[in-house]
Amino acid sequence: MREFNSGYDWFEGMSAEEILEAQHPVAGWRRESRAFQPDGGVGAVPRWADFDDPLEAIGMRAADIRRRAAGRHAEDQAKARFTPREREALGVMGLEPDTDRAHLRKRYSQLVRKYHPDRNGGDRSQEARLGRVVEAYQILRKSSALA
């Protein structure tokens, strides 16, 4: 290796000025990157334009981020149609904000069967939970969001 390096002349074919320029302490650092150009690189080709992405990994990730953001937006709109008290009732019932009246009735029926003392051999330990479910159902069945 040393023999090869001794025969290699980096400055071969350069003029004296080019050699001095190449030996300068900040040689190679004088070029401005696009981000620090006076125009901020506006109008320049984006730095990722020449990036090869054969598996579309970056494109798929961006699409996934946009899809999740759209889903959050739809979820926020669904939540906005309920009052805070109605959202709390949805939580008691274990329902999502995109529920409908039929699903509300079905869930109410399931929870009443689950917590009613007559269905639990007379066990009254779940009676308070049953009361919260009935109250939540009464709030939600009158909700204009489920009209």
Short mmCIF file of N, CA and C in Angstrom, two decimals:
data_model
loop_
_atom_site.label_atom_id
_atom_site.label_comp_id
_atom_site.label_asym_id
_atom_site.label_seq_id
_atom_site.Cartn_x
_atom_site.Cartn_y
_atom_site.Cartn_z
N MET A 1 0.83 -1.18 0.00
CA MET A 1 0.00 0.00 0.00
C MET A 1 0.88 1.26 0.00
N ARG A 2 1.90 1.25 0.83
CA ARG A 2 2.79 2.40 0.90
C ARG A 2 3.47 2.65 -0.45
N GLU A 3 3.79 1.56 -1.12
CA GLU A 3 4.43 1.68 -2.43
C GLU A 3 3.48 2.33 -3.43
N PHE A 4 2.20 1.92 -3.39
CA PHE A 4 1.21 2.52 -4.29
C PHE A 4 1.04 4.00 -3.98
N ASN A 5 0.91 4.33 -2.70
CA ASN A 5 0.71 5.72 -2.31
C ASN A 5 1.90 6.60 -2.67
N SER A 6 3.10 6.05 -2.58
CA SER A 6 4.28 6.86 -2.91
C SER A 6 4.33 7.18 -4.40
N GLY A 7 3.71 6.38 -5.21
CA GLY A 7 3.69 6.64 -6.64
C GLY A 7 2.51 7.48 -7.08
N TYR A 8 1.64 7.85 -6.15
CA TYR A 8 0.44 8.61 -6.49
C TYR A 8 0.68 10.09 -6.24
N ASP A 9 0.39 10.91 -7.22
CA ASP A 9 0.57 12.36 -7.08
C ASP A 9 -0.78 13.04 -7.21
N TRP A 10 -1.32 13.48 -6.09
CA TRP A 10 -2.64 14.12 -6.05
C TRP A 10 -2.67 15.39 -6.90
N PHE A 11 -1.59 16.11 -6.89
CA PHE A 11 -1.55 17.41 -7.55
C PHE A 11 -1.07 17.34 -9.01
N GLU A 12 -0.94 16.17 -9.53
CA GLU A 12 -0.46 16.01 -10.91
C GLU A 12 -1.42 16.71 -11.87
N GLY A 13 -0.86 17.55 -12.72
CA GLY A 13 -1.64 18.25 -13.72
C GLY A 13 -2.25 19.55 -13.23
N MET A 14 -2.01 19.94 -11.97
CA MET A 14 -2.58 21.18 -11.43
C MET A 14 -1.56 22.30 -11.56
N SER A 15 -2.09 23.50 -11.70
CA SER A 15 -1.21 24.67 -11.72
C SER A 15 -0.85 25.02 -10.28
N ALA A 16 0.10 25.94 -10.09
CA ALA A 16 0.54 26.35 -8.77
C ALA A 16 -0.62 26.96 -7.98
N GLU A 17 -1.46 27.76 -8.65
CA GLU A 17 -2.61 28.36 -7.97
C GLU A 17 -3.63 27.31 -7.53
N GLU A 18 -3.86 26.32 -8.37
CA GLU A 18 -4.79 25.25 -8.03
C GLU A 18 -4.27 24.43 -6.85
N ILE A 19 -2.95 24.23 -6.81
CA ILE A 19 -2.36 23.48 -5.69
C ILE A 19 -2.53 24.27 -4.39
N LEU A 20 -2.27 25.57 -4.43
CA LEU A 20 -2.45 26.40 -3.24
C LEU A 20 -3.92 26.40 -2.79
N GLU A 21 -4.81 26.49 -3.75
CA GLU A 21 -6.25 26.47 -3.43
C GLU A 21 -6.63 25.14 -2.78
N ALA A 22 -6.14 24.02 -3.30
CA ALA A 22 -6.47 22.69 -2.77
C ALA A 22 -5.88 22.50 -1.37
N GLN A 23 -4.75 23.17 -1.08
CA GLN A 23 -4.10 23.02 0.22
C GLN A 23 -4.63 24.00 1.26
N HIS A 24 -5.48 24.89 0.85
CA HIS A 24 -6.03 25.88 1.78
C HIS A 24 -6.83 25.17 2.88
N PRO A 25 -6.76 25.65 4.13
CA PRO A 25 -7.44 24.97 5.24
C PRO A 25 -8.95 24.79 5.07
N VAL A 26 -9.59 25.69 4.35
CA VAL A 26 -11.03 25.55 4.18
C VAL A 26 -11.39 25.08 2.77
N ALA A 27 -10.48 24.41 2.11
CA ALA A 27 -10.75 23.92 0.76
C ALA A 27 -11.95 22.98 0.81
N GLY A 28 -12.87 23.18 -0.11
CA GLY A 28 -14.06 22.33 -0.16
C GLY A 28 -15.20 22.84 0.69
N TRP A 29 -14.93 23.76 1.62
CA TRP A 29 -15.96 24.28 2.51
C TRP A 29 -16.50 25.62 2.04
N ARG A 30 -16.00 26.10 0.93
CA ARG A 30 -16.38 27.42 0.47
C ARG A 30 -17.70 27.42 -0.31
N ARG A 31 -18.13 26.25 -0.74
CA ARG A 31 -19.39 26.19 -1.48
C ARG A 31 -20.55 26.26 -0.50
N GLU A 32 -21.54 27.05 -0.83
CA GLU A 32 -22.73 27.14 0.02
C GLU A 32 -23.68 26.01 -0.32
N SER A 33 -24.22 25.42 0.70
CA SER A 33 -25.25 24.42 0.45
C SER A 33 -26.54 25.15 0.10
N ARG A 34 -27.46 24.42 -0.49
CA ARG A 34 -28.71 25.06 -0.91
C ARG A 34 -29.43 25.73 0.26
N ALA A 35 -29.38 25.11 1.41
CA ALA A 35 -30.12 25.66 2.55
C ALA A 35 -29.59 27.02 2.96
N PHE A 36 -28.30 27.28 2.69
CA PHE A 36 -27.70 28.54 3.13
C PHE A 36 -27.48 29.51 1.98
N GLN A 37 -28.03 29.23 0.82
CA GLN A 37 -27.92 30.16 -0.29
C GLN A 37 -28.83 31.35 -0.02
N PRO A 38 -28.54 32.50 -0.61
CA PRO A 38 -29.36 33.69 -0.36
C PRO A 38 -30.84 33.48 -0.66
N ASP A 39 -31.15 32.66 -1.67
CA ASP A 39 -32.56 32.43 -1.99
C ASP A 39 -33.12 31.22 -1.24
N GLY A 40 -32.31 30.63 -0.36
CA GLY A 40 -32.77 29.49 0.44
C GLY A 40 -32.97 28.24 -0.39
N GLY A 41 -32.42 28.22 -1.60
CA GLY A 41 -32.57 27.05 -2.45
C GLY A 41 -33.91 26.99 -3.14
N VAL A 42 -34.68 28.09 -3.08
CA VAL A 42 -35.99 28.12 -3.72
C VAL A 42 -35.78 28.01 -5.23
N GLY A 43 -36.54 27.18 -5.84
CA GLY A 43 -36.41 26.99 -7.28
C GLY A 43 -35.39 25.93 -7.62
N ALA A 44 -34.60 25.53 -6.64
CA ALA A 44 -33.61 24.48 -6.87
C ALA A 44 -34.32 23.13 -6.83
N VAL A 45 -33.69 22.15 -7.41
CA VAL A 45 -34.24 20.80 -7.39
C VAL A 45 -34.20 20.30 -5.96
N PRO A 46 -35.30 19.75 -5.44
CA PRO A 46 -35.29 19.25 -4.06
C PRO A 46 -34.20 18.20 -3.88
N ARG A 47 -33.62 18.17 -2.70
CA ARG A 47 -32.49 17.28 -2.47
C ARG A 47 -32.88 15.81 -2.52
N TRP A 48 -34.15 15.50 -2.42
CA TRP A 48 -34.57 14.12 -2.47
C TRP A 48 -35.01 13.70 -3.86
N ALA A 49 -34.95 14.61 -4.83
CA ALA A 49 -35.45 14.31 -6.17
C ALA A 49 -34.65 13.20 -6.84
N ASP A 50 -33.37 13.09 -6.51
CA ASP A 50 -32.57 12.05 -7.15
C ASP A 50 -32.46 10.79 -6.30
N PHE A 51 -33.24 10.72 -5.22
CA PHE A 51 -33.21 9.56 -4.34
C PHE A 51 -33.97 8.40 -4.97
N ASP A 52 -33.35 7.23 -4.99
CA ASP A 52 -33.97 6.05 -5.56
C ASP A 52 -34.68 5.29 -4.45
N ASP A 53 -35.96 5.08 -4.60
CA ASP A 53 -36.76 4.38 -3.59
C ASP A 53 -37.51 3.23 -4.28
N PRO A 54 -36.81 2.14 -4.62
CA PRO A 54 -37.44 1.08 -5.41
C PRO A 54 -38.60 0.39 -4.70
N LEU A 55 -38.60 0.36 -3.38
CA LEU A 55 -39.66 -0.31 -2.65
C LEU A 55 -40.78 0.64 -2.24
N GLU A 56 -40.68 1.91 -2.65
CA GLU A 56 -41.68 2.92 -2.32
C GLU A 56 -41.88 3.05 -0.81
N ALA A 57 -40.83 2.80 -0.05
CA ALA A 57 -40.94 2.85 1.42
C ALA A 57 -41.25 4.26 1.91
N ILE A 58 -40.60 5.25 1.34
CA ILE A 58 -40.82 6.62 1.79
C ILE A 58 -42.20 7.09 1.34
N GLY A 59 -42.58 6.78 0.11
CA GLY A 59 -43.89 7.17 -0.39
C GLY A 59 -45.02 6.52 0.40
N MET A 60 -44.85 5.25 0.75
CA MET A 60 -45.89 4.56 1.52
C MET A 60 -45.99 5.14 2.92
N ARG A 61 -44.85 5.47 3.52
CA ARG A 61 -44.88 6.07 4.87
C ARG A 61 -45.61 7.41 4.84
N ALA A 62 -45.33 8.21 3.83
CA ALA A 62 -46.01 9.51 3.71
C ALA A 62 -47.51 9.31 3.51
N ALA A 63 -47.89 8.34 2.69
CA ALA A 63 -49.32 8.06 2.47
C ALA A 63 -49.98 7.60 3.77
N ASP A 64 -49.25 6.80 4.54
CA ASP A 64 -49.79 6.32 5.82
C ASP A 64 -49.98 7.48 6.79
N ILE A 65 -49.04 8.41 6.83
CA ILE A 65 -49.16 9.58 7.70
C ILE A 65 -50.37 10.43 7.29
N ARG A 66 -50.54 10.63 5.97
CA ARG A 66 -51.70 11.40 5.50
C ARG A 66 -53.01 10.68 5.84
N ARG A 67 -53.02 9.35 5.68
CA ARG A 67 -54.24 8.58 5.96
C ARG A 67 -54.60 8.67 7.44
N ARG A 68 -53.59 8.55 8.33
CA ARG A 68 -53.86 8.66 9.77
C ARG A 68 -54.35 10.06 10.14
N ALA A 69 -53.76 11.08 9.51
CA ALA A 69 -54.20 12.45 9.79
C ALA A 69 -55.64 12.65 9.34
N ALA A 70 -56.01 12.09 8.21
CA ALA A 70 -57.39 12.19 7.73
C ALA A 70 -58.33 11.44 8.68
N GLY A 71 -57.88 10.30 9.18
CA GLY A 71 -58.69 9.53 10.14
C GLY A 71 -58.89 10.30 11.42
N ARG A 72 -57.84 10.96 11.91
CA ARG A 72 -57.96 11.77 13.12
C ARG A 72 -58.92 12.92 12.91
N HIS A 73 -58.87 13.50 11.71
CA HIS A 73 -59.77 14.61 11.40
C HIS A 73 -61.22 14.13 11.43
N ALA A 74 -61.48 12.97 10.83
CA ALA A 74 -62.84 12.42 10.83
C ALA A 74 -63.28 12.07 12.25
N GLU A 75 -62.34 11.55 13.05
CA GLU A 75 -62.65 11.21 14.45
C GLU A 75 -62.96 12.48 15.24
N ASP A 76 -62.19 13.54 15.00
CA ASP A 76 -62.44 14.80 15.69
C ASP A 76 -63.81 15.36 15.31
N GLN A 77 -64.18 15.22 14.04
CA GLN A 77 -65.50 15.69 13.62
C GLN A 77 -66.60 14.88 14.28
N ALA A 78 -66.38 13.56 14.39
CA ALA A 78 -67.38 12.71 15.04
C ALA A 78 -67.51 13.07 16.51
N LYS A 79 -66.37 13.35 17.16
CA LYS A 79 -66.41 13.75 18.57
C LYS A 79 -67.09 15.10 18.75
N ALA A 80 -66.91 15.98 17.79
CA ALA A 80 -67.45 17.33 17.91
C ALA A 80 -68.98 17.34 17.87
N ARG A 81 -69.57 16.32 17.31
CA ARG A 81 -71.03 16.33 17.22
C ARG A 81 -71.70 15.99 18.55
N PHE A 82 -70.92 15.46 19.51
CA PHE A 82 -71.45 15.13 20.84
C PHE A 82 -71.03 16.19 21.85
N THR A 83 -71.88 16.43 22.83
CA THR A 83 -71.53 17.32 23.93
C THR A 83 -70.57 16.57 24.85
N PRO A 84 -69.87 17.28 25.74
CA PRO A 84 -68.98 16.58 26.67
C PRO A 84 -69.71 15.52 27.51
N ARG A 85 -70.92 15.84 27.93
CA ARG A 85 -71.70 14.88 28.73
C ARG A 85 -72.04 13.63 27.90
N GLU A 86 -72.36 13.84 26.62
CA GLU A 86 -72.67 12.71 25.73
C GLU A 86 -71.42 11.88 25.45
N ARG A 87 -70.26 12.54 25.33
CA ARG A 87 -69.00 11.79 25.12
C ARG A 87 -68.69 10.93 26.34
N GLU A 88 -68.96 11.47 27.52
CA GLU A 88 -68.77 10.70 28.75
C GLU A 88 -69.70 9.49 28.76
N ALA A 89 -70.92 9.68 28.32
CA ALA A 89 -71.88 8.58 28.25
C ALA A 89 -71.43 7.52 27.24
N LEU A 90 -70.85 7.96 26.14
CA LEU A 90 -70.30 7.02 25.17
C LEU A 90 -69.23 6.15 25.82
N GLY A 91 -68.39 6.77 26.64
CA GLY A 91 -67.35 6.03 27.34
C GLY A 91 -67.92 5.00 28.30
N VAL A 92 -68.97 5.37 29.02
CA VAL A 92 -69.62 4.44 29.95
C VAL A 92 -70.17 3.24 29.19
N MET A 93 -70.72 3.50 28.01
CA MET A 93 -71.31 2.44 27.19
C MET A 93 -70.25 1.66 26.40
N GLY A 94 -69.03 2.20 26.34
CA GLY A 94 -67.97 1.54 25.57
C GLY A 94 -68.18 1.67 24.08
N LEU A 95 -68.68 2.83 23.65
CA LEU A 95 -68.97 3.07 22.24
C LEU A 95 -68.02 4.11 21.66
N GLU A 96 -67.83 4.05 20.36
CA GLU A 96 -67.02 5.03 19.64
C GLU A 96 -67.90 6.19 19.18
N PRO A 97 -67.32 7.35 18.89
CA PRO A 97 -68.12 8.51 18.45
C PRO A 97 -68.83 8.31 17.11
N ASP A 98 -68.42 7.31 16.33
CA ASP A 98 -69.07 7.10 15.03
C ASP A 98 -70.22 6.09 15.11
N THR A 99 -70.72 5.84 16.30
CA THR A 99 -71.80 4.88 16.50
C THR A 99 -73.12 5.41 15.96
N ASP A 100 -74.08 4.50 15.77
CA ASP A 100 -75.42 4.90 15.34
C ASP A 100 -76.44 4.41 16.36
N ARG A 101 -77.69 4.78 16.14
CA ARG A 101 -78.76 4.46 17.11
C ARG A 101 -78.94 2.94 17.27
N ALA A 102 -78.85 2.19 16.19
CA ALA A 102 -79.03 0.73 16.26
C ALA A 102 -77.93 0.09 17.10
N HIS A 103 -76.71 0.55 16.91
CA HIS A 103 -75.60 0.01 17.69
C HIS A 103 -75.73 0.40 19.16
N LEU A 104 -76.24 1.59 19.42
CA LEU A 104 -76.47 2.04 20.79
C LEU A 104 -77.47 1.11 21.49
N ARG A 105 -78.58 0.80 20.83
CA ARG A 105 -79.59 -0.09 21.43
C ARG A 105 -79.02 -1.48 21.68
N LYS A 106 -78.25 -1.98 20.72
CA LYS A 106 -77.65 -3.31 20.86
C LYS A 106 -76.69 -3.34 22.04
N ARG A 107 -75.85 -2.32 22.16
CA ARG A 107 -74.88 -2.27 23.26
C ARG A 107 -75.59 -2.12 24.60
N TYR A 108 -76.64 -1.33 24.64
CA TYR A 108 -77.42 -1.16 25.87
C TYR A 108 -77.99 -2.50 26.32
N SER A 109 -78.55 -3.24 25.39
CA SER A 109 -79.13 -4.55 25.70
C SER A 109 -78.05 -5.50 26.24
N GLN A 110 -76.87 -5.49 25.65
CA GLN A 110 -75.77 -6.35 26.12
C GLN A 110 -75.37 -6.00 27.55
N LEU A 111 -75.22 -4.71 27.82
CA LEU A 111 -74.77 -4.28 29.14
C LEU A 111 -75.82 -4.52 30.21
N VAL A 112 -77.10 -4.35 29.88
CA VAL A 112 -78.17 -4.62 30.86
C VAL A 112 -78.16 -6.10 31.22
N ARG A 113 -78.04 -6.96 30.22
CA ARG A 113 -77.97 -8.40 30.50
C ARG A 113 -76.75 -8.74 31.34
N LYS A 114 -75.65 -8.05 31.10
CA LYS A 114 -74.41 -8.35 31.83
C LYS A 114 -74.49 -7.92 33.29
N TYR A 115 -75.07 -6.76 33.56
CA TYR A 115 -75.02 -6.20 34.92
C TYR A 115 -76.30 -6.35 35.75
N HIS A 116 -77.40 -6.78 35.15
CA HIS A 116 -78.65 -6.86 35.91
C HIS A 116 -78.59 -7.99 36.94
N PRO A 117 -79.02 -7.73 38.19
CA PRO A 117 -78.95 -8.75 39.25
C PRO A 117 -79.73 -10.03 38.91
N ASP A 118 -80.85 -9.90 38.20
CA ASP A 118 -81.64 -11.09 37.87
C ASP A 118 -80.87 -12.03 36.94
N ARG A 119 -79.97 -11.47 36.14
CA ARG A 119 -79.17 -12.30 35.22
C ARG A 119 -77.90 -12.82 35.88
N ASN A 120 -77.58 -12.31 37.07
CA ASN A 120 -76.35 -12.69 37.78
C ASN A 120 -76.64 -13.44 39.08
N GLY A 121 -77.74 -14.16 39.11
CA GLY A 121 -78.06 -14.96 40.29
C GLY A 121 -78.33 -14.13 41.53
N GLY A 122 -78.85 -12.92 41.36
CA GLY A 122 -79.17 -12.07 42.50
C GLY A 122 -77.98 -11.28 43.02
N ASP A 123 -76.82 -11.36 42.38
CA ASP A 123 -75.63 -10.60 42.80
C ASP A 123 -75.85 -9.12 42.52
N ARG A 124 -75.85 -8.30 43.58
CA ARG A 124 -76.14 -6.88 43.44
C ARG A 124 -74.86 -6.02 43.38
N SER A 125 -73.72 -6.67 43.27
CA SER A 125 -72.46 -5.92 43.29
C SER A 125 -72.29 -5.04 42.04
N GLN A 126 -72.97 -5.38 40.96
CA GLN A 126 -72.84 -4.62 39.72
C GLN A 126 -73.99 -3.62 39.53
N GLU A 127 -74.80 -3.44 40.56
CA GLU A 127 -75.98 -2.58 40.45
C GLU A 127 -75.62 -1.12 40.14
N ALA A 128 -74.55 -0.62 40.74
CA ALA A 128 -74.14 0.76 40.49
C ALA A 128 -73.71 0.93 39.03
N ARG A 129 -73.01 -0.05 38.52
CA ARG A 129 -72.58 -0.02 37.11
C ARG A 129 -73.81 -0.04 36.20
N LEU A 130 -74.80 -0.85 36.54
CA LEU A 130 -76.04 -0.90 35.77
C LEU A 130 -76.73 0.47 35.76
N GLY A 131 -76.75 1.14 36.90
CA GLY A 131 -77.34 2.47 36.99
C GLY A 131 -76.64 3.46 36.07
N ARG A 132 -75.29 3.40 36.01
CA ARG A 132 -74.54 4.30 35.12
C ARG A 132 -74.85 4.01 33.65
N VAL A 133 -75.01 2.72 33.32
CA VAL A 133 -75.33 2.33 31.95
C VAL A 133 -76.71 2.86 31.55
N VAL A 134 -77.70 2.70 32.44
CA VAL A 134 -79.06 3.18 32.15
C VAL A 134 -79.05 4.70 31.98
N GLU A 135 -78.35 5.39 32.85
CA GLU A 135 -78.28 6.86 32.75
C GLU A 135 -77.59 7.28 31.45
N ALA A 136 -76.52 6.61 31.08
CA ALA A 136 -75.81 6.93 29.84
C ALA A 136 -76.71 6.68 28.63
N TYR A 137 -77.46 5.60 28.67
CA TYR A 137 -78.37 5.31 27.56
C TYR A 137 -79.44 6.39 27.44
N GLN A 138 -79.97 6.83 28.56
CA GLN A 138 -81.00 7.88 28.54
C GLN A 138 -80.45 9.17 27.94
N ILE A 139 -79.22 9.49 28.25
CA ILE A 139 -78.58 10.69 27.68
C ILE A 139 -78.40 10.53 26.18
N LEU A 140 -77.87 9.37 25.77
CA LEU A 140 -77.55 9.17 24.35
C LEU A 140 -78.79 8.98 23.46
N ARG A 141 -79.82 8.35 24.00
CA ARG A 141 -81.01 8.13 23.15
C ARG A 141 -81.70 9.44 22.81
N LYS A 142 -81.49 10.47 23.64
CA LYS A 142 -82.09 11.79 23.37
C LYS A 142 -81.14 12.71 22.60
N SER A 143 -79.96 12.22 22.31
CA SER A 143 -78.93 13.03 21.64
C SER A 143 -79.33 13.36 20.21
N SER A 144 -79.15 14.60 19.83
CA SER A 144 -79.43 15.01 18.46
C SER A 144 -78.38 14.45 17.50
N ALA A 145 -77.22 14.07 18.03
CA ALA A 145 -76.16 13.52 17.18
C ALA A 145 -76.53 12.14 16.65
N LEU A 146 -77.43 11.45 17.33
CA LEU A 146 -77.85 10.12 16.89
C LEU A 146 -79.24 10.14 16.26
N ALA A 147 -79.70 11.29 15.87
CA ALA A 147 -81.04 11.42 15.28
C ALA A 147 -81.10 10.79 13.91
#
